[in-house]
Amino acid sequence: MISGVTLISSITLTALLTACASSPTGRSQIILFSESDMAQLGSQSFEQMKQSEKLSTDKQLNAYVHCVADAITKQVPKQASFEQWEVVVFDSNQVNAFALPGGKIGVYTGLLKVATNQDQLATVLGHEVAHVLANHGNERMSRSQITNTGLQITDIALSGSEYRSMTMGALGLGVQYGITLPYGRTQETEADIMGIDLMAKAGFDPQQSIQLWKNMAKASAGNQPPELLSTHPSHQSRIQDLTKEIKQLPKYTTAKPHCQQ
């Protein structure tokens, strides 16, 4: 009889052999889904959000966000899974923005109270677009698929054991804090690095990324969870990493955009 551990190892090895890829920074990834599948999922999710959330009708605000987003996406190579980027501004106090596979960008008006100029907004949008370019959504789904399969097999292997509940509980906790959360931080740091290069290439000032995260820290009022238990690096870690990366950026000659809020 094949043990659960053996089966997990076999599944993991098969995935590594058949779905290995590298991110734009050279980091190893496991990618199980096609670009077209991810683009379709992203587009479907975006359409649902547009139906369920309030859209901003402020023409000046929309023009401003589109101006910054367009400057960023013009620096991105043409993508095989979609024709063009779509940008929507959601009327909400959330301090947030996102980009989905399929070229979908969403910005919440609450973000503009923290990202107070075009360079700071470009920091956020460069970061979010970088998530798409680095296939982070695909990567997370792929790892989730492998993890869930492994836990199901282990559950079956422990069937009838008096230690089943305790072992499965420990495995679940180990997966969350040993894989999911730290792995999320790795992706966030990678998106930060790619994002400031993208914004600098578009003509924005990468030094403003430091001020953005100072603003974020102030806006969070100390409510950010400890870095160990968060999918995002702490604000201070981000500032330190970005300060280091900015010093290594190439000197781009792109004219500075003039996006008016």
Short mmCIF file of C-alpha atoms in Angstrom, two decimals:
data_model
loop_
_atom_site.label_atom_id
_atom_site.label_comp_id
_atom_site.label_asym_id
_atom_site.label_seq_id
_atom_site.Cartn_x
_atom_site.Cartn_y
_atom_site.Cartn_z
CA MET A 1 0.00 0.00 0.00
CA ILE A 2 1.36 3.42 -0.97
CA SER A 3 1.51 5.84 1.98
CA GLY A 4 -0.06 9.30 1.90
CA VAL A 5 3.37 10.89 2.19
CA THR A 6 4.62 8.92 -0.81
CA LEU A 7 1.62 9.98 -2.87
CA ILE A 8 2.06 13.62 -1.88
CA SER A 9 5.72 13.49 -2.88
CA SER A 10 4.79 11.86 -6.18
CA ILE A 11 2.17 14.48 -7.01
CA THR A 12 4.49 17.32 -6.05
CA LEU A 13 7.34 15.89 -8.11
CA THR A 14 5.07 15.43 -11.12
CA ALA A 15 3.90 19.03 -10.86
CA LEU A 16 7.46 20.29 -10.60
CA LEU A 17 8.53 18.30 -13.65
CA THR A 18 5.58 19.25 -15.83
CA ALA A 19 4.84 22.83 -14.77
CA CYS A 20 8.15 24.48 -13.89
CA ALA A 21 8.53 28.09 -14.93
CA SER A 22 10.53 31.17 -13.97
CA SER A 23 9.20 34.55 -12.94
CA PRO A 24 10.53 37.74 -14.60
CA THR A 25 13.05 38.05 -11.75
CA GLY A 26 14.28 34.49 -12.25
CA ARG A 27 12.47 32.92 -9.30
CA SER A 28 11.24 29.33 -9.81
CA GLN A 29 7.47 28.93 -10.13
CA ILE A 30 4.91 26.17 -10.52
CA ILE A 31 2.33 27.11 -13.16
CA LEU A 32 -0.49 24.62 -13.79
CA PHE A 33 -3.03 26.75 -15.67
CA SER A 34 -2.92 28.30 -19.13
CA GLU A 35 -2.80 32.05 -19.73
CA SER A 36 -6.13 31.90 -21.54
CA ASP A 37 -7.78 30.12 -18.60
CA MET A 38 -6.47 32.74 -16.18
CA ALA A 39 -7.53 35.59 -18.47
CA GLN A 40 -11.04 34.16 -18.65
CA LEU A 41 -11.24 33.84 -14.86
CA GLY A 42 -9.98 37.39 -14.43
CA SER A 43 -12.46 38.78 -16.92
CA GLN A 44 -15.38 36.93 -15.33
CA SER A 45 -14.44 38.16 -11.85
CA PHE A 46 -14.07 41.72 -13.12
CA GLU A 47 -17.50 41.70 -14.77
CA GLN A 48 -19.07 40.47 -11.54
CA MET A 49 -17.36 43.26 -9.61
CA LYS A 50 -18.61 45.89 -12.05
CA GLN A 51 -22.14 44.60 -11.54
CA SER A 52 -21.97 44.42 -7.75
CA GLU A 53 -19.89 47.49 -6.82
CA LYS A 54 -20.55 51.18 -7.33
CA LEU A 55 -18.61 52.77 -10.18
CA SER A 56 -17.23 56.29 -9.96
CA THR A 57 -18.91 58.78 -12.30
CA ASP A 58 -16.39 61.55 -11.59
CA LYS A 59 -15.02 62.32 -15.07
CA GLN A 60 -11.95 64.16 -13.85
CA LEU A 61 -11.05 61.42 -11.39
CA ASN A 62 -11.53 58.72 -14.03
CA ALA A 63 -9.37 60.64 -16.50
CA TYR A 64 -6.63 60.97 -13.88
CA VAL A 65 -6.58 57.27 -13.00
CA HIS A 66 -6.67 56.28 -16.68
CA CYS A 67 -3.79 58.66 -17.42
CA VAL A 68 -1.55 57.02 -14.81
CA ALA A 69 -2.64 53.48 -15.71
CA ASP A 70 -2.13 54.09 -19.44
CA ALA A 71 1.40 55.40 -18.84
CA ILE A 72 2.22 52.22 -16.91
CA THR A 73 0.64 49.73 -19.30
CA LYS A 74 2.30 51.33 -22.34
CA GLN A 75 5.56 50.00 -20.95
CA VAL A 76 4.22 46.43 -20.86
CA PRO A 77 4.82 44.06 -23.79
CA LYS A 78 1.73 42.97 -25.70
CA GLN A 79 0.08 40.07 -23.93
CA ALA A 80 -1.03 36.94 -25.78
CA SER A 81 -4.13 36.35 -23.66
CA PHE A 82 -5.84 39.75 -24.12
CA GLU A 83 -5.87 42.70 -26.49
CA GLN A 84 -5.90 45.72 -24.16
CA TRP A 85 -6.01 46.76 -20.52
CA GLU A 86 -9.32 47.84 -19.01
CA VAL A 87 -9.35 50.32 -16.13
CA VAL A 88 -12.32 50.92 -13.82
CA VAL A 89 -12.60 53.27 -10.83
CA PHE A 90 -14.79 52.00 -8.00
CA ASP A 91 -16.49 54.54 -5.74
CA SER A 92 -15.50 53.16 -2.35
CA ASN A 93 -13.55 54.23 0.73
CA GLN A 94 -11.36 51.14 0.44
CA VAL A 95 -7.67 52.00 0.24
CA ASN A 96 -7.00 49.47 -2.47
CA ALA A 97 -6.35 48.68 -6.12
CA PHE A 98 -5.84 45.46 -8.05
CA ALA A 99 -5.00 44.01 -11.44
CA LEU A 100 -6.39 40.70 -12.70
CA PRO A 101 -5.27 38.29 -15.41
CA GLY A 102 -6.91 39.34 -18.65
CA GLY A 103 -5.73 42.94 -18.28
CA LYS A 104 -8.30 44.20 -15.77
CA ILE A 105 -7.34 47.05 -13.41
CA GLY A 106 -9.52 48.30 -10.58
CA VAL A 107 -8.85 51.36 -8.42
CA TYR A 108 -10.89 52.34 -5.36
CA THR A 109 -11.36 56.05 -4.76
CA GLY A 110 -10.24 55.60 -1.14
CA LEU A 111 -6.73 54.87 -2.40
CA LEU A 112 -6.44 58.41 -3.77
CA LYS A 113 -6.60 59.80 -0.23
CA VAL A 114 -3.38 57.92 0.57
CA ALA A 115 -1.64 57.89 -2.83
CA THR A 116 -1.67 61.67 -3.00
CA ASN A 117 0.02 62.30 -6.35
CA GLN A 118 0.51 60.65 -9.73
CA ASP A 119 3.84 59.08 -8.74
CA GLN A 120 2.39 57.42 -5.66
CA LEU A 121 -0.59 56.13 -7.63
CA ALA A 122 1.87 54.84 -10.26
CA THR A 123 3.67 52.97 -7.46
CA VAL A 124 0.49 51.07 -6.64
CA LEU A 125 -0.53 50.43 -10.25
CA GLY A 126 2.97 49.35 -11.24
CA HIS A 127 2.92 46.90 -8.34
CA GLU A 128 -0.51 45.51 -9.28
CA VAL A 129 0.33 45.16 -12.99
CA ALA A 130 3.53 43.38 -11.96
CA HIS A 131 1.42 40.72 -10.21
CA VAL A 132 -0.19 39.96 -13.58
CA LEU A 133 3.08 40.00 -15.53
CA ALA A 134 4.68 37.62 -13.02
CA ASN A 135 1.73 35.18 -13.15
CA HIS A 136 1.22 35.45 -9.41
CA GLY A 137 -2.48 34.58 -9.60
CA ASN A 138 -1.70 31.44 -11.60
CA GLU A 139 1.08 30.56 -9.18
CA ARG A 140 -1.16 30.88 -6.13
CA MET A 141 -3.92 28.80 -7.71
CA SER A 142 -1.39 26.16 -8.75
CA ARG A 143 0.10 25.87 -5.29
CA SER A 144 -3.37 25.76 -3.76
CA GLN A 145 -4.29 22.93 -6.12
CA ILE A 146 -1.23 20.89 -5.11
CA THR A 147 -1.68 21.62 -1.40
CA ASN A 148 -5.37 20.66 -1.39
CA THR A 149 -4.63 17.42 -3.21
CA GLY A 150 -1.91 16.55 -0.72
CA LEU A 151 -4.12 17.22 2.30
CA GLN A 152 -6.94 15.10 0.83
CA ILE A 153 -4.58 12.17 0.29
CA THR A 154 -3.17 12.46 3.80
CA ASP A 155 -6.70 12.54 5.22
CA ILE A 156 -7.47 9.30 3.41
CA ALA A 157 -4.21 7.69 4.55
CA LEU A 158 -4.98 8.53 8.19
CA SER A 159 -8.54 7.23 7.99
CA GLY A 160 -9.34 5.25 11.14
CA SER A 161 -6.33 6.56 13.05
CA GLU A 162 -6.91 8.00 16.52
CA TYR A 163 -4.48 10.80 15.60
CA ARG A 164 -6.28 11.81 12.42
CA SER A 165 -7.97 14.99 13.71
CA MET A 166 -4.90 16.24 15.53
CA THR A 167 -2.59 15.50 12.58
CA MET A 168 -4.85 17.10 9.97
CA GLY A 169 -5.25 20.18 12.15
CA ALA A 170 -1.49 20.49 12.49
CA LEU A 171 -1.00 20.00 8.74
CA GLY A 172 -3.54 22.70 7.96
CA LEU A 173 -1.83 25.14 10.28
CA GLY A 174 1.57 24.21 8.84
CA VAL A 175 0.40 24.78 5.29
CA GLN A 176 -1.01 28.22 6.11
CA TYR A 177 1.93 29.58 8.08
CA GLY A 178 4.68 27.55 6.41
CA ILE A 179 3.69 27.96 2.77
CA THR A 180 0.74 30.25 2.04
CA LEU A 181 1.61 33.36 4.04
CA PRO A 182 5.39 33.49 3.47
CA TYR A 183 4.85 32.67 -0.17
CA GLY A 184 2.46 35.60 -0.43
CA ARG A 185 5.13 37.88 0.98
CA THR A 186 7.60 36.63 -1.64
CA GLN A 187 5.17 37.57 -4.40
CA GLU A 188 4.49 40.97 -2.85
CA THR A 189 8.21 41.76 -2.65
CA GLU A 190 8.70 40.64 -6.24
CA ALA A 191 5.81 42.86 -7.38
CA ASP A 192 7.36 45.79 -5.50
CA ILE A 193 10.68 45.31 -7.29
CA MET A 194 9.09 44.92 -10.72
CA GLY A 195 6.61 47.71 -10.03
CA ILE A 196 9.12 50.45 -9.28
CA ASP A 197 11.08 49.54 -12.40
CA LEU A 198 7.87 49.73 -14.42
CA MET A 199 6.87 53.12 -12.98
CA ALA A 200 10.38 54.51 -13.52
CA LYS A 201 10.34 53.28 -17.10
CA ALA A 202 7.01 55.10 -17.55
CA GLY A 203 8.58 58.37 -16.38
CA PHE A 204 7.29 58.49 -12.80
CA ASP A 205 9.48 59.20 -9.77
CA PRO A 206 10.29 55.92 -7.94
CA GLN A 207 11.40 57.89 -4.85
CA GLN A 208 7.71 58.59 -4.25
CA SER A 209 7.20 54.87 -3.53
CA ILE A 210 8.89 55.49 -0.17
CA GLN A 211 6.45 58.29 0.70
CA LEU A 212 3.53 56.14 -0.40
CA TRP A 213 4.36 53.44 2.13
CA LYS A 214 4.90 56.03 4.82
CA ASN A 215 1.39 57.27 4.00
CA MET A 216 0.11 53.67 4.12
CA ALA A 217 1.69 53.14 7.53
CA LYS A 218 0.06 56.33 8.82
CA ALA A 219 -3.32 55.39 7.34
CA SER A 220 -3.23 51.92 8.92
CA ALA A 221 -2.81 53.55 12.37
CA GLY A 222 -0.83 50.58 13.63
CA ASN A 223 -3.49 48.05 12.67
CA GLN A 224 -1.28 46.06 10.30
CA PRO A 225 -0.83 42.48 11.58
CA PRO A 226 2.69 41.22 12.48
CA GLU A 227 4.72 40.44 9.36
CA LEU A 228 4.94 36.74 10.31
CA LEU A 229 1.14 36.43 10.12
CA SER A 230 0.60 38.58 7.05
CA THR A 231 0.65 37.90 3.32
CA HIS A 232 2.26 41.32 2.87
CA PRO A 233 5.62 42.58 4.08
CA SER A 234 5.49 45.17 6.86
CA HIS A 235 5.51 48.80 5.77
CA GLN A 236 9.01 49.24 7.21
CA SER A 237 10.33 46.16 5.37
CA ARG A 238 8.88 47.50 2.15
CA ILE A 239 10.49 50.91 2.65
CA GLN A 240 13.88 49.33 3.34
CA ASP A 241 13.67 47.01 0.31
CA LEU A 242 12.47 49.77 -2.02
CA THR A 243 15.19 52.16 -0.86
CA LYS A 244 17.77 49.53 -1.81
CA GLU A 245 16.16 48.74 -5.18
CA ILE A 246 15.75 52.38 -6.22
CA LYS A 247 19.53 52.85 -6.03
CA GLN A 248 19.94 50.06 -8.61
CA LEU A 249 17.36 51.26 -11.13
CA PRO A 250 18.52 52.10 -14.68
CA LYS A 251 18.38 55.74 -15.75
CA TYR A 252 15.34 55.87 -18.00
CA THR A 253 14.77 58.83 -20.34
CA THR A 254 10.97 58.62 -20.67
CA ALA A 255 9.29 62.03 -20.35
CA LYS A 256 7.41 62.48 -17.08
CA PRO A 257 3.64 62.10 -17.52
CA HIS A 258 1.38 64.97 -16.48
CA CYS A 259 -1.74 63.39 -14.99
CA GLN A 260 -3.93 65.88 -13.15
CA GLN A 261 -6.16 64.79 -10.26
#
